[in-house]
Amino acid sequence: MQKSKHHHYIEVLAKRILPDDMEASVIQQEFHRLEAGFAGENRLKQTLSDYYFKTDRHIFYNFECINENGFSHQMDAILVTPLFIVIFEVKLLSGTLFYKPAQHEFYRIHNEKRENFRNPLDQVYRHQLFLEQCLRKWQITIPMCFAVVIANQQAILDESLEKFPIFHISGVPNFIESLYRNTAKTNANMRMIVAKLNQLHQVLPPRRSISMNRLRRGVLCRQCDYKNTMSYYYGAFVCNVCQAKSRDAIFETLYHYRILFGDKISNREFRDFFGMVNIKTCSSILSRLGFEKCGSKRGTYYIIPENILFWSKKKTL
Ligand SMILES: [Zn+2]
């Protein structure tokens, strides 16, 4: 399972945002929401992997794309079979969930507090309307439906939700069985649908950006849960608090930079982000890394490779 680019971005930002920043707690909350969502999607994946499908099938997880109006769609999972398509929306909500259908109002009561939510039924129905229109354009006829799946057992679904396709994750096999039983045979070309969806799929960029002055600089110590910084000392970074020594913390820091600001980094940006002052030391670190070098003189920059996090296994400074 792949996390979205936005998820990676918020994950790094949660480690890097200055603790007294106005948005610090909003970002931490968003990070926890994304982690919970990802855990939920993984549970759906496990459930679907354990199910015996009666036909061939293809499942897309975290399907992202942009529609003709320029708006984005993020679908947790799309199940394609030769007989039907199902769009799954996974929620990890706790408390008791209620629905007022006429008003399209979705809310929960948790710890005696009432809280309104973005309606997940409407959210996933919007995806369905979009995909139906795509299929019409592709001249493919196949039944489509959606389901909202609740991924934590502790959640209580009120009776007001009874008539709607929303249920606990353990109900997924039953739901698919009944689709197999009740769907009339079509002769849709599943390979074609999968190919078209693959064309439509697009990795979306993070939904926000940040300026460097709102971030904590430096190499952060993993041992200290990223709370303390490390100093460069003879080829390695040493934690200023716990004294842990790391030869690969630099790769993680470069990964943070790449996620937040992109793959180009100049000597100046390197010093700025790493909180180091010595130009010569930084130049020698950058050249020893052996990154692809572009531009010349003051316009020189380096390209941080995509797999920088995995460099720690093969390279030391
Ligand atoms: Zn430390």
PDB file of C-alpha atoms and ligand atoms in Angstrom:
ATOM      1  CA  MET A   1       0.000   0.000   0.000  1.00  0.00           C
ATOM      2  CA  GLN A   2       1.259   3.421  -0.970  1.00  0.00           C
ATOM      3  CA  LYS A   3       0.707   6.531   1.113  1.00  0.00           C
ATOM      4  CA  SER A   4      -0.356   9.586  -0.870  1.00  0.00           C
ATOM      5  CA  LYS A   5       2.127  12.391  -1.497  1.00  0.00           C
ATOM      6  CA  HIS A   6       0.028  14.559   0.778  1.00  0.00           C
ATOM      7  CA  HIS A   7       0.345  11.970   3.535  1.00  0.00           C
ATOM      8  CA  HIS A   8       4.162  11.889   3.193  1.00  0.00           C
ATOM      9  CA  TYR A   9       4.204  15.662   3.206  1.00  0.00           C
ATOM     10  CA  ILE A  10       2.148  16.000   6.393  1.00  0.00           C
ATOM     11  CA  GLU A  11       4.167  13.218   8.037  1.00  0.00           C
ATOM     12  CA  VAL A  12       7.403  15.172   7.514  1.00  0.00           C
ATOM     13  CA  LEU A  13       5.763  18.478   8.341  1.00  0.00           C
ATOM     14  CA  ALA A  14       4.508  17.100  11.661  1.00  0.00           C
ATOM     15  CA  LYS A  15       8.156  16.423  12.608  1.00  0.00           C
ATOM     16  CA  ARG A  16       9.449  19.728  11.284  1.00  0.00           C
ATOM     17  CA  ILE A  17       6.873  22.397  12.110  1.00  0.00           C
ATOM     18  CA  LEU A  18       8.008  24.757  14.901  1.00  0.00           C
ATOM     19  CA  PRO A  19       6.178  23.777  18.110  1.00  0.00           C
ATOM     20  CA  ASP A  20       4.869  27.327  18.615  1.00  0.00           C
ATOM     21  CA  ASP A  21       3.628  27.687  15.027  1.00  0.00           C
ATOM     22  CA  MET A  22      -0.013  28.766  14.718  1.00  0.00           C
ATOM     23  CA  GLU A  23      -0.853  25.625  12.735  1.00  0.00           C
ATOM     24  CA  ALA A  24       1.296  23.145  14.686  1.00  0.00           C
ATOM     25  CA  SER A  25      -1.604  21.358  16.375  1.00  0.00           C
ATOM     26  CA  VAL A  26      -3.761  21.406  13.217  1.00  0.00           C
ATOM     27  CA  ILE A  27      -0.927  19.667  11.362  1.00  0.00           C
ATOM     28  CA  GLN A  28      -0.450  17.074  14.135  1.00  0.00           C
ATOM     29  CA  GLN A  29      -4.181  16.351  14.045  1.00  0.00           C
ATOM     30  CA  GLU A  30      -4.179  16.018  10.288  1.00  0.00           C
ATOM     31  CA  PHE A  31      -1.231  13.631  10.529  1.00  0.00           C
ATOM     32  CA  HIS A  32      -3.117  11.429  13.004  1.00  0.00           C
ATOM     33  CA  ARG A  33      -6.192  11.476  10.757  1.00  0.00           C
ATOM     34  CA  LEU A  34      -4.126  10.420   7.743  1.00  0.00           C
ATOM     35  CA  GLU A  35      -2.436   7.643   9.732  1.00  0.00           C
ATOM     36  CA  ALA A  36      -5.806   6.371  10.918  1.00  0.00           C
ATOM     37  CA  GLY A  37      -7.138   6.470   7.355  1.00  0.00           C
ATOM     38  CA  PHE A  38      -4.133   4.548   6.114  1.00  0.00           C
ATOM     39  CA  ALA A  39      -4.540   1.933   8.842  1.00  0.00           C
ATOM     40  CA  GLY A  40      -8.204   1.592   7.816  1.00  0.00           C
ATOM     41  CA  GLU A  41      -7.296   1.112   4.150  1.00  0.00           C
ATOM     42  CA  ASN A  42      -4.817  -1.572   5.157  1.00  0.00           C
ATOM     43  CA  ARG A  43      -7.546  -3.409   7.043  1.00  0.00           C
ATOM     44  CA  LEU A  44      -9.746  -3.312   3.962  1.00  0.00           C
ATOM     45  CA  LYS A  45      -6.858  -4.667   1.927  1.00  0.00           C
ATOM     46  CA  GLN A  46      -6.417  -7.548   4.372  1.00  0.00           C
ATOM     47  CA  THR A  47     -10.127  -8.332   4.257  1.00  0.00           C
ATOM     48  CA  LEU A  48     -10.209  -8.320   0.460  1.00  0.00           C
ATOM     49  CA  SER A  49      -7.016 -10.406   0.252  1.00  0.00           C
ATOM     50  CA  ASP A  50      -8.632 -13.047   2.434  1.00  0.00           C
ATOM     51  CA  TYR A  51     -11.811 -13.223   0.321  1.00  0.00           C
ATOM     52  CA  TYR A  52     -12.346 -15.871  -2.390  1.00  0.00           C
ATOM     53  CA  PHE A  53     -13.466 -13.954  -5.451  1.00  0.00           C
ATOM     54  CA  LYS A  54     -15.742 -15.843  -7.829  1.00  0.00           C
ATOM     55  CA  THR A  55     -14.280 -14.131 -10.883  1.00  0.00           C
ATOM     56  CA  ASP A  56     -11.171 -12.383 -11.984  1.00  0.00           C
ATOM     57  CA  ARG A  57     -10.740  -9.027 -10.236  1.00  0.00           C
ATOM     58  CA  HIS A  58      -8.488  -6.016  -9.977  1.00  0.00           C
ATOM     59  CA  ILE A  59      -8.298  -3.697  -6.960  1.00  0.00           C
ATOM     60  CA  PHE A  60      -6.940  -0.173  -6.992  1.00  0.00           C
ATOM     61  CA  TYR A  61      -5.987   1.260  -3.602  1.00  0.00           C
ATOM     62  CA  ASN A  62      -5.738   4.987  -2.971  1.00  0.00           C
ATOM     63  CA  PHE A  63      -6.847   5.868  -6.486  1.00  0.00           C
ATOM     64  CA  GLU A  64      -6.208   9.538  -7.238  1.00  0.00           C
ATOM     65  CA  CYS A  65      -7.223  11.517 -10.309  1.00  0.00           C
ATOM     66  CA  ILE A  66      -8.429  14.899 -11.522  1.00  0.00           C
ATOM     67  CA  ASN A  67     -11.780  15.377 -13.244  1.00  0.00           C
ATOM     68  CA  GLU A  68     -12.574  17.564 -16.243  1.00  0.00           C
ATOM     69  CA  ASN A  69     -13.541  20.457 -13.980  1.00  0.00           C
ATOM     70  CA  GLY A  70     -10.091  20.406 -12.402  1.00  0.00           C
ATOM     71  CA  PHE A  71     -11.240  18.942  -9.075  1.00  0.00           C
ATOM     72  CA  SER A  72      -9.548  15.960  -7.500  1.00  0.00           C
ATOM     73  CA  HIS A  73     -10.882  12.543  -6.509  1.00  0.00           C
ATOM     74  CA  GLN A  74      -9.276  10.299  -3.920  1.00  0.00           C
ATOM     75  CA  MET A  75     -10.866   6.900  -3.691  1.00  0.00           C
ATOM     76  CA  ASP A  76      -9.736   4.536  -0.949  1.00  0.00           C
ATOM     77  CA  ALA A  77     -10.316   1.454  -3.108  1.00  0.00           C
ATOM     78  CA  ILE A  78     -11.938   0.516  -6.417  1.00  0.00           C
ATOM     79  CA  LEU A  79     -12.828  -3.128  -6.968  1.00  0.00           C
ATOM     80  CA  VAL A  80     -13.240  -4.073 -10.620  1.00  0.00           C
ATOM     81  CA  THR A  81     -14.735  -7.441 -11.614  1.00  0.00           C
ATOM     82  CA  PRO A  82     -16.217  -8.477 -14.983  1.00  0.00           C
ATOM     83  CA  LEU A  83     -19.707  -8.102 -13.453  1.00  0.00           C
ATOM     84  CA  PHE A  84     -19.555  -4.933 -11.340  1.00  0.00           C
ATOM     85  CA  ILE A  85     -17.425  -2.157  -9.908  1.00  0.00           C
ATOM     86  CA  VAL A  86     -17.430  -1.162  -6.223  1.00  0.00           C
ATOM     87  CA  ILE A  87     -15.943   2.040  -4.812  1.00  0.00           C
ATOM     88  CA  PHE A  88     -14.967   1.702  -1.149  1.00  0.00           C
ATOM     89  CA  GLU A  89     -14.601   4.537   1.295  1.00  0.00           C
ATOM     90  CA  VAL A  90     -12.958   3.493   4.563  1.00  0.00           C
ATOM     91  CA  LYS A  91     -13.568   5.346   7.818  1.00  0.00           C
ATOM     92  CA  LEU A  92     -11.947   4.868  11.159  1.00  0.00           C
ATOM     93  CA  LEU A  93     -14.463   6.668  13.326  1.00  0.00           C
ATOM     94  CA  SER A  94     -15.236   6.018  16.946  1.00  0.00           C
ATOM     95  CA  GLY A  95     -18.364   6.700  18.954  1.00  0.00           C
ATOM     96  CA  THR A  96     -21.934   6.236  17.730  1.00  0.00           C
ATOM     97  CA  LEU A  97     -22.678   7.264  14.165  1.00  0.00           C
ATOM     98  CA  PHE A  98     -26.042   8.735  13.123  1.00  0.00           C
ATOM     99  CA  TYR A  99     -27.603   9.854   9.874  1.00  0.00           C
ATOM    100  CA  LYS A 100     -30.422  12.239   8.955  1.00  0.00           C
ATOM    101  CA  PRO A 101     -31.004  11.196   5.327  1.00  0.00           C
ATOM    102  CA  ALA A 102     -33.369  13.978   4.267  1.00  0.00           C
ATOM    103  CA  GLN A 103     -30.811  16.531   5.415  1.00  0.00           C
ATOM    104  CA  HIS A 104     -27.762  14.500   4.321  1.00  0.00           C
ATOM    105  CA  GLU A 105     -26.430  15.161   7.774  1.00  0.00           C
ATOM    106  CA  PHE A 106     -23.937  12.746   9.215  1.00  0.00           C
ATOM    107  CA  TYR A 107     -22.900  13.021  12.821  1.00  0.00           C
ATOM    108  CA  ARG A 108     -21.479  11.108  15.723  1.00  0.00           C
ATOM    109  CA  ILE A 109     -21.826  11.206  19.458  1.00  0.00           C
ATOM    110  CA  HIS A 110     -18.579  10.484  21.204  1.00  0.00           C
ATOM    111  CA  ASN A 111     -17.908  11.067  24.909  1.00  0.00           C
ATOM    112  CA  GLU A 112     -21.279  12.833  25.117  1.00  0.00           C
ATOM    113  CA  LYS A 113     -20.180  15.318  22.488  1.00  0.00           C
ATOM    114  CA  ARG A 114     -22.084  15.712  19.215  1.00  0.00           C
ATOM    115  CA  GLU A 115     -19.951  16.344  16.159  1.00  0.00           C
ATOM    116  CA  ASN A 116     -20.959  16.766  12.516  1.00  0.00           C
ATOM    117  CA  PHE A 117     -18.907  15.048   9.826  1.00  0.00           C
ATOM    118  CA  ARG A 118     -18.407  15.371   6.150  1.00  0.00           C
ATOM    119  CA  ASN A 119     -20.994  12.926   4.852  1.00  0.00           C
ATOM    120  CA  PRO A 120     -19.038   9.852   3.664  1.00  0.00           C
ATOM    121  CA  LEU A 121     -22.028   8.544   1.660  1.00  0.00           C
ATOM    122  CA  ASP A 122     -22.163  11.757  -0.359  1.00  0.00           C
ATOM    123  CA  GLN A 123     -18.398  11.844  -0.572  1.00  0.00           C
ATOM    124  CA  VAL A 124     -18.175   8.438  -2.236  1.00  0.00           C
ATOM    125  CA  TYR A 125     -21.344   9.006  -4.298  1.00  0.00           C
ATOM    126  CA  ARG A 126     -19.548  11.947  -5.887  1.00  0.00           C
ATOM    127  CA  HIS A 127     -16.784   9.529  -6.960  1.00  0.00           C
ATOM    128  CA  GLN A 128     -19.382   7.183  -8.396  1.00  0.00           C
ATOM    129  CA  LEU A 129     -21.063   9.907 -10.468  1.00  0.00           C
ATOM    130  CA  PHE A 130     -17.675  10.799 -11.876  1.00  0.00           C
ATOM    131  CA  LEU A 131     -16.685   7.218 -12.720  1.00  0.00           C
ATOM    132  CA  GLU A 132     -20.098   6.540 -14.277  1.00  0.00           C
ATOM    133  CA  GLN A 133     -19.583   9.467 -16.561  1.00  0.00           C
ATOM    134  CA  CYS A 134     -16.091   8.186 -17.482  1.00  0.00           C
ATOM    135  CA  LEU A 135     -17.529   4.774 -18.335  1.00  0.00           C
ATOM    136  CA  ARG A 136     -20.200   6.372 -20.538  1.00  0.00           C
ATOM    137  CA  LYS A 137     -17.451   8.231 -22.354  1.00  0.00           C
ATOM    138  CA  TRP A 138     -15.513   4.979 -22.771  1.00  0.00           C
ATOM    139  CA  GLN A 139     -18.749   3.313 -23.944  1.00  0.00           C
ATOM    140  CA  ILE A 140     -18.533   0.632 -21.289  1.00  0.00           C
ATOM    141  CA  THR A 141     -21.667  -0.631 -19.543  1.00  0.00           C
ATOM    142  CA  ILE A 142     -21.235  -2.211 -16.139  1.00  0.00           C
ATOM    143  CA  PRO A 143     -23.134  -1.857 -12.842  1.00  0.00           C
ATOM    144  CA  MET A 144     -21.423   0.253 -10.216  1.00  0.00           C
ATOM    145  CA  CYS A 145     -22.066   0.826  -6.534  1.00  0.00           C
ATOM    146  CA  PHE A 146     -20.301   2.083  -3.457  1.00  0.00           C
ATOM    147  CA  ALA A 147     -19.871   1.160   0.183  1.00  0.00           C
ATOM    148  CA  VAL A 148     -18.669   3.040   3.229  1.00  0.00           C
ATOM    149  CA  VAL A 149     -16.709   0.679   5.428  1.00  0.00           C
ATOM    150  CA  ILE A 150     -16.137   1.328   9.119  1.00  0.00           C
ATOM    151  CA  ALA A 151     -12.741  -0.055  10.057  1.00  0.00           C
ATOM    152  CA  ASN A 152     -12.843   0.016  13.841  1.00  0.00           C
ATOM    153  CA  GLN A 153     -14.938  -2.505  15.727  1.00  0.00           C
ATOM    154  CA  GLN A 154     -15.695  -0.128  18.578  1.00  0.00           C
ATOM    155  CA  ALA A 155     -17.771   2.214  16.415  1.00  0.00           C
ATOM    156  CA  ILE A 156     -21.549   1.855  16.853  1.00  0.00           C
ATOM    157  CA  LEU A 157     -23.767   2.325  13.814  1.00  0.00           C
ATOM    158  CA  ASP A 158     -27.173   3.716  14.681  1.00  0.00           C
ATOM    159  CA  GLU A 159     -30.361   2.300  13.098  1.00  0.00           C
ATOM    160  CA  SER A 160     -30.747   5.505  11.113  1.00  0.00           C
ATOM    161  CA  LEU A 161     -27.951   4.130   8.880  1.00  0.00           C
ATOM    162  CA  GLU A 162     -29.681   0.827   8.252  1.00  0.00           C
ATOM    163  CA  LYS A 163     -30.910   1.502   4.723  1.00  0.00           C
ATOM    164  CA  PHE A 164     -27.578   2.767   3.494  1.00  0.00           C
ATOM    165  CA  PRO A 165     -24.468   0.979   2.233  1.00  0.00           C
ATOM    166  CA  ILE A 166     -22.438   1.611   5.359  1.00  0.00           C
ATOM    167  CA  PHE A 167     -21.273  -1.255   7.569  1.00  0.00           C
ATOM    168  CA  HIS A 168     -18.416  -2.719   9.573  1.00  0.00           C
ATOM    169  CA  ILE A 169     -15.443  -4.055   7.666  1.00  0.00           C
ATOM    170  CA  SER A 170     -16.343  -7.642   8.563  1.00  0.00           C
ATOM    171  CA  GLY A 171     -19.422  -7.219   6.323  1.00  0.00           C
ATOM    172  CA  VAL A 172     -17.371  -6.757   3.150  1.00  0.00           C
ATOM    173  CA  PRO A 173     -17.393 -10.446   2.033  1.00  0.00           C
ATOM    174  CA  ASN A 174     -21.182 -10.585   2.486  1.00  0.00           C
ATOM    175  CA  PHE A 175     -21.614  -7.400   0.504  1.00  0.00           C
ATOM    176  CA  ILE A 176     -19.553  -8.764  -2.409  1.00  0.00           C
ATOM    177  CA  GLU A 177     -21.328 -12.147  -2.272  1.00  0.00           C
ATOM    178  CA  SER A 178     -24.687 -10.454  -2.656  1.00  0.00           C
ATOM    179  CA  LEU A 179     -23.381  -8.467  -5.623  1.00  0.00           C
ATOM    180  CA  TYR A 180     -22.290 -11.715  -7.273  1.00  0.00           C
ATOM    181  CA  ARG A 181     -25.741 -13.183  -6.611  1.00  0.00           C
ATOM    182  CA  ASN A 182     -27.801 -10.204  -7.689  1.00  0.00           C
ATOM    183  CA  THR A 183     -25.934  -8.660 -10.585  1.00  0.00           C
ATOM    184  CA  ALA A 184     -27.111  -9.535 -14.052  1.00  0.00           C
ATOM    185  CA  LYS A 185     -24.379 -10.759 -16.374  1.00  0.00           C
ATOM    186  CA  THR A 186     -22.819  -8.109 -18.547  1.00  0.00           C
ATOM    187  CA  ASN A 187     -20.070  -8.614 -21.044  1.00  0.00           C
ATOM    188  CA  ALA A 188     -17.917  -5.721 -19.946  1.00  0.00           C
ATOM    189  CA  ASN A 189     -14.277  -6.033 -20.809  1.00  0.00           C
ATOM    190  CA  MET A 190     -12.547  -5.924 -17.451  1.00  0.00           C
ATOM    191  CA  ARG A 191      -9.058  -5.620 -18.952  1.00  0.00           C
ATOM    192  CA  MET A 192     -10.210  -2.539 -20.845  1.00  0.00           C
ATOM    193  CA  ILE A 193     -11.709  -0.964 -17.693  1.00  0.00           C
ATOM    194  CA  VAL A 194      -8.492  -1.563 -15.760  1.00  0.00           C
ATOM    195  CA  ALA A 195      -6.412  -0.099 -18.603  1.00  0.00           C
ATOM    196  CA  LYS A 196      -8.660   2.994 -18.785  1.00  0.00           C
ATOM    197  CA  LEU A 197      -8.512   3.487 -15.016  1.00  0.00           C
ATOM    198  CA  ASN A 198      -4.736   3.162 -15.110  1.00  0.00           C
ATOM    199  CA  GLN A 199      -4.673   5.954 -17.682  1.00  0.00           C
ATOM    200  CA  LEU A 200      -6.952   8.100 -15.564  1.00  0.00           C
ATOM    201  CA  HIS A 201      -4.924   7.566 -12.391  1.00  0.00           C
ATOM    202  CA  GLN A 202      -2.578  10.337 -11.451  1.00  0.00           C
ATOM    203  CA  VAL A 203      -0.428  10.867  -8.351  1.00  0.00           C
ATOM    204  CA  LEU A 204      -1.647  14.124  -6.833  1.00  0.00           C
ATOM    205  CA  PRO A 205       0.774  16.651  -5.315  1.00  0.00           C
ATOM    206  CA  PRO A 206       0.528  17.601  -1.614  1.00  0.00           C
ATOM    207  CA  ARG A 207      -2.403  19.893  -0.910  1.00  0.00           C
ATOM    208  CA  ARG A 208      -0.329  22.514   0.886  1.00  0.00           C
ATOM    209  CA  SER A 209       3.067  24.212   1.030  1.00  0.00           C
ATOM    210  CA  ILE A 210       5.190  25.791   3.735  1.00  0.00           C
ATOM    211  CA  SER A 211       7.957  28.380   3.988  1.00  0.00           C
ATOM    212  CA  MET A 212      11.304  27.398   5.498  1.00  0.00           C
ATOM    213  CA  ASN A 213      11.062  29.956   8.330  1.00  0.00           C
ATOM    214  CA  ARG A 214       8.186  27.998   9.902  1.00  0.00           C
ATOM    215  CA  LEU A 215      10.288  24.857  10.234  1.00  0.00           C
ATOM    216  CA  ARG A 216      12.772  23.451  12.695  1.00  0.00           C
ATOM    217  CA  ARG A 217      16.195  23.284  11.029  1.00  0.00           C
ATOM    218  CA  GLY A 218      18.903  20.739  11.400  1.00  0.00           C
ATOM    219  CA  VAL A 219      19.341  16.994  11.506  1.00  0.00           C
ATOM    220  CA  LEU A 220      16.800  15.629  13.985  1.00  0.00           C
ATOM    221  CA  CYS A 221      17.578  12.709  16.292  1.00  0.00           C
ATOM    222  CA  ARG A 222      15.418   9.654  15.645  1.00  0.00           C
ATOM    223  CA  GLN A 223      16.330   8.210  19.071  1.00  0.00           C
ATOM    224  CA  CYS A 224      14.808  11.292  20.677  1.00  0.00           C
ATOM    225  CA  ASP A 225      11.683  10.987  18.522  1.00  0.00           C
ATOM    226  CA  TYR A 226      12.858  13.939  16.389  1.00  0.00           C
ATOM    227  CA  LYS A 227      12.663  16.339  19.321  1.00  0.00           C
ATOM    228  CA  ASN A 228      16.401  17.195  19.460  1.00  0.00           C
ATOM    229  CA  THR A 229      18.952  18.227  16.877  1.00  0.00           C
ATOM    230  CA  MET A 230      22.284  16.668  16.004  1.00  0.00           C
ATOM    231  CA  SER A 231      25.648  18.265  15.216  1.00  0.00           C
ATOM    232  CA  TYR A 232      28.099  17.293  12.516  1.00  0.00           C
ATOM    233  CA  TYR A 233      31.257  15.804  13.952  1.00  0.00           C
ATOM    234  CA  TYR A 234      33.927  14.074  11.840  1.00  0.00           C
ATOM    235  CA  GLY A 235      31.711  12.475   9.234  1.00  0.00           C
ATOM    236  CA  ALA A 236      28.743  11.661  11.454  1.00  0.00           C
ATOM    237  CA  PHE A 237      25.909  13.439  13.232  1.00  0.00           C
ATOM    238  CA  VAL A 238      25.800  13.308  17.029  1.00  0.00           C
ATOM    239  CA  CYS A 239      22.712  14.136  19.089  1.00  0.00           C
ATOM    240  CA  ASN A 240      23.132  17.223  21.234  1.00  0.00           C
ATOM    241  CA  VAL A 241      21.087  15.612  24.003  1.00  0.00           C
ATOM    242  CA  CYS A 242      21.316  11.802  23.996  1.00  0.00           C
ATOM    243  CA  GLN A 243      24.712  11.657  22.196  1.00  0.00           C
ATOM    244  CA  ALA A 244      23.429   9.045  19.751  1.00  0.00           C
ATOM    245  CA  LYS A 245      25.696   8.919  16.733  1.00  0.00           C
ATOM    246  CA  SER A 246      24.304   8.436  13.260  1.00  0.00           C
ATOM    247  CA  ARG A 247      25.907   8.123   9.859  1.00  0.00           C
ATOM    248  CA  ASP A 248      22.609   7.954   8.019  1.00  0.00           C
ATOM    249  CA  ALA A 249      20.524  10.688   9.683  1.00  0.00           C
ATOM    250  CA  ILE A 250      21.717  12.914   6.839  1.00  0.00           C
ATOM    251  CA  PHE A 251      19.748  10.828   4.322  1.00  0.00           C
ATOM    252  CA  GLU A 252      16.577  11.194   6.317  1.00  0.00           C
ATOM    253  CA  THR A 253      17.116  14.958   6.551  1.00  0.00           C
ATOM    254  CA  LEU A 254      17.615  15.166   2.788  1.00  0.00           C
ATOM    255  CA  TYR A 255      14.441  13.122   2.401  1.00  0.00           C
ATOM    256  CA  HIS A 256      12.601  15.673   4.552  1.00  0.00           C
ATOM    257  CA  TYR A 257      13.922  18.463   2.356  1.00  0.00           C
ATOM    258  CA  ARG A 258      12.910  16.638  -0.824  1.00  0.00           C
ATOM    259  CA  ILE A 259       9.376  16.010   0.409  1.00  0.00           C
ATOM    260  CA  LEU A 260       8.880  19.608   1.544  1.00  0.00           C
ATOM    261  CA  PHE A 261      10.701  21.585  -1.147  1.00  0.00           C
ATOM    262  CA  GLY A 262      11.406  19.279  -4.081  1.00  0.00           C
ATOM    263  CA  ASP A 263      14.463  17.504  -5.364  1.00  0.00           C
ATOM    264  CA  LYS A 264      16.745  20.484  -6.119  1.00  0.00           C
ATOM    265  CA  ILE A 265      19.051  21.710  -3.366  1.00  0.00           C
ATOM    266  CA  SER A 266      21.828  24.316  -3.530  1.00  0.00           C
ATOM    267  CA  ASN A 267      24.707  24.655  -1.077  1.00  0.00           C
ATOM    268  CA  ARG A 268      22.945  27.625   0.483  1.00  0.00           C
ATOM    269  CA  GLU A 269      19.655  25.755   0.873  1.00  0.00           C
ATOM    270  CA  PHE A 270      21.542  22.816   2.312  1.00  0.00           C
ATOM    271  CA  ARG A 271      23.192  25.038   4.949  1.00  0.00           C
ATOM    272  CA  ASP A 272      19.903  26.740   5.681  1.00  0.00           C
ATOM    273  CA  PHE A 273      17.934  23.519   6.139  1.00  0.00           C
ATOM    274  CA  PHE A 274      20.686  21.658   7.983  1.00  0.00           C
ATOM    275  CA  GLY A 275      21.408  24.683  10.178  1.00  0.00           C
ATOM    276  CA  MET A 276      25.114  24.519   9.336  1.00  0.00           C
ATOM    277  CA  VAL A 277      27.279  27.595   8.761  1.00  0.00           C
ATOM    278  CA  ASN A 278      30.499  26.306   7.243  1.00  0.00           C
ATOM    279  CA  ILE A 279      30.318  26.533   3.423  1.00  0.00           C
ATOM    280  CA  LYS A 280      33.378  24.335   2.928  1.00  0.00           C
ATOM    281  CA  THR A 281      32.084  21.524   5.157  1.00  0.00           C
ATOM    282  CA  CYS A 282      28.753  21.609   3.355  1.00  0.00           C
ATOM    283  CA  SER A 283      30.424  21.625  -0.063  1.00  0.00           C
ATOM    284  CA  SER A 284      32.490  18.620   0.850  1.00  0.00           C
ATOM    285  CA  ILE A 285      29.464  16.743   2.236  1.00  0.00           C
ATOM    286  CA  LEU A 286      27.480  17.553  -0.903  1.00  0.00           C
ATOM    287  CA  SER A 287      30.245  16.440  -3.218  1.00  0.00           C
ATOM    288  CA  ARG A 288      30.868  13.240  -1.254  1.00  0.00           C
ATOM    289  CA  LEU A 289      27.171  12.403  -1.596  1.00  0.00           C
ATOM    290  CA  GLY A 290      27.757  12.199  -5.341  1.00  0.00           C
ATOM    291  CA  PHE A 291      24.370  13.615  -6.334  1.00  0.00           C
ATOM    292  CA  GLU A 292      23.815  14.718  -9.897  1.00  0.00           C
ATOM    293  CA  LYS A 293      25.093  18.304 -10.136  1.00  0.00           C
ATOM    294  CA  CYS A 294      23.450  20.971 -12.321  1.00  0.00           C
ATOM    295  CA  GLY A 295      24.126  24.630 -13.163  1.00  0.00           C
ATOM    296  CA  SER A 296      27.404  26.391 -12.511  1.00  0.00           C
ATOM    297  CA  LYS A 297      29.036  28.729 -10.005  1.00  0.00           C
ATOM    298  CA  ARG A 298      26.434  30.433  -7.811  1.00  0.00           C
ATOM    299  CA  GLY A 299      23.607  28.711  -9.672  1.00  0.00           C
ATOM    300  CA  THR A 300      24.883  25.228  -8.837  1.00  0.00           C
ATOM    301  CA  TYR A 301      22.399  22.825  -7.348  1.00  0.00           C
ATOM    302  CA  TYR A 302      22.186  19.102  -6.709  1.00  0.00           C
ATOM    303  CA  ILE A 303      19.410  16.603  -7.381  1.00  0.00           C
ATOM    304  CA  ILE A 304      18.300  14.578  -4.348  1.00  0.00           C
ATOM    305  CA  PRO A 305      17.402  11.116  -5.665  1.00  0.00           C
ATOM    306  CA  GLU A 306      13.925   9.708  -5.098  1.00  0.00           C
ATOM    307  CA  ASN A 307      15.171   6.709  -3.125  1.00  0.00           C
ATOM    308  CA  ILE A 308      17.321   8.797  -0.770  1.00  0.00           C
ATOM    309  CA  LEU A 309      15.823   7.140   2.328  1.00  0.00           C
ATOM    310  CA  PHE A 310      17.251   3.792   1.233  1.00  0.00           C
ATOM    311  CA  TRP A 311      20.734   5.156   0.688  1.00  0.00           C
ATOM    312  CA  SER A 312      21.570   4.572   4.336  1.00  0.00           C
ATOM    313  CA  LYS A 313      21.834   0.872   3.553  1.00  0.00           C
ATOM    314  CA  LYS A 314      24.437   1.265   0.870  1.00  0.00           C
ATOM    315  CA  LYS A 315      26.345   4.427   1.567  1.00  0.00           C
ATOM    316  CA  THR A 316      28.149   6.230   4.341  1.00  0.00           C
ATOM    317  CA  LEU A 317      29.773   9.627   4.281  1.00  0.00           C
TER     318      LEU A 317
HETATM  319 ZN    ZN B   1      18.969  12.106  20.701  1.00  0.00          ZN
END
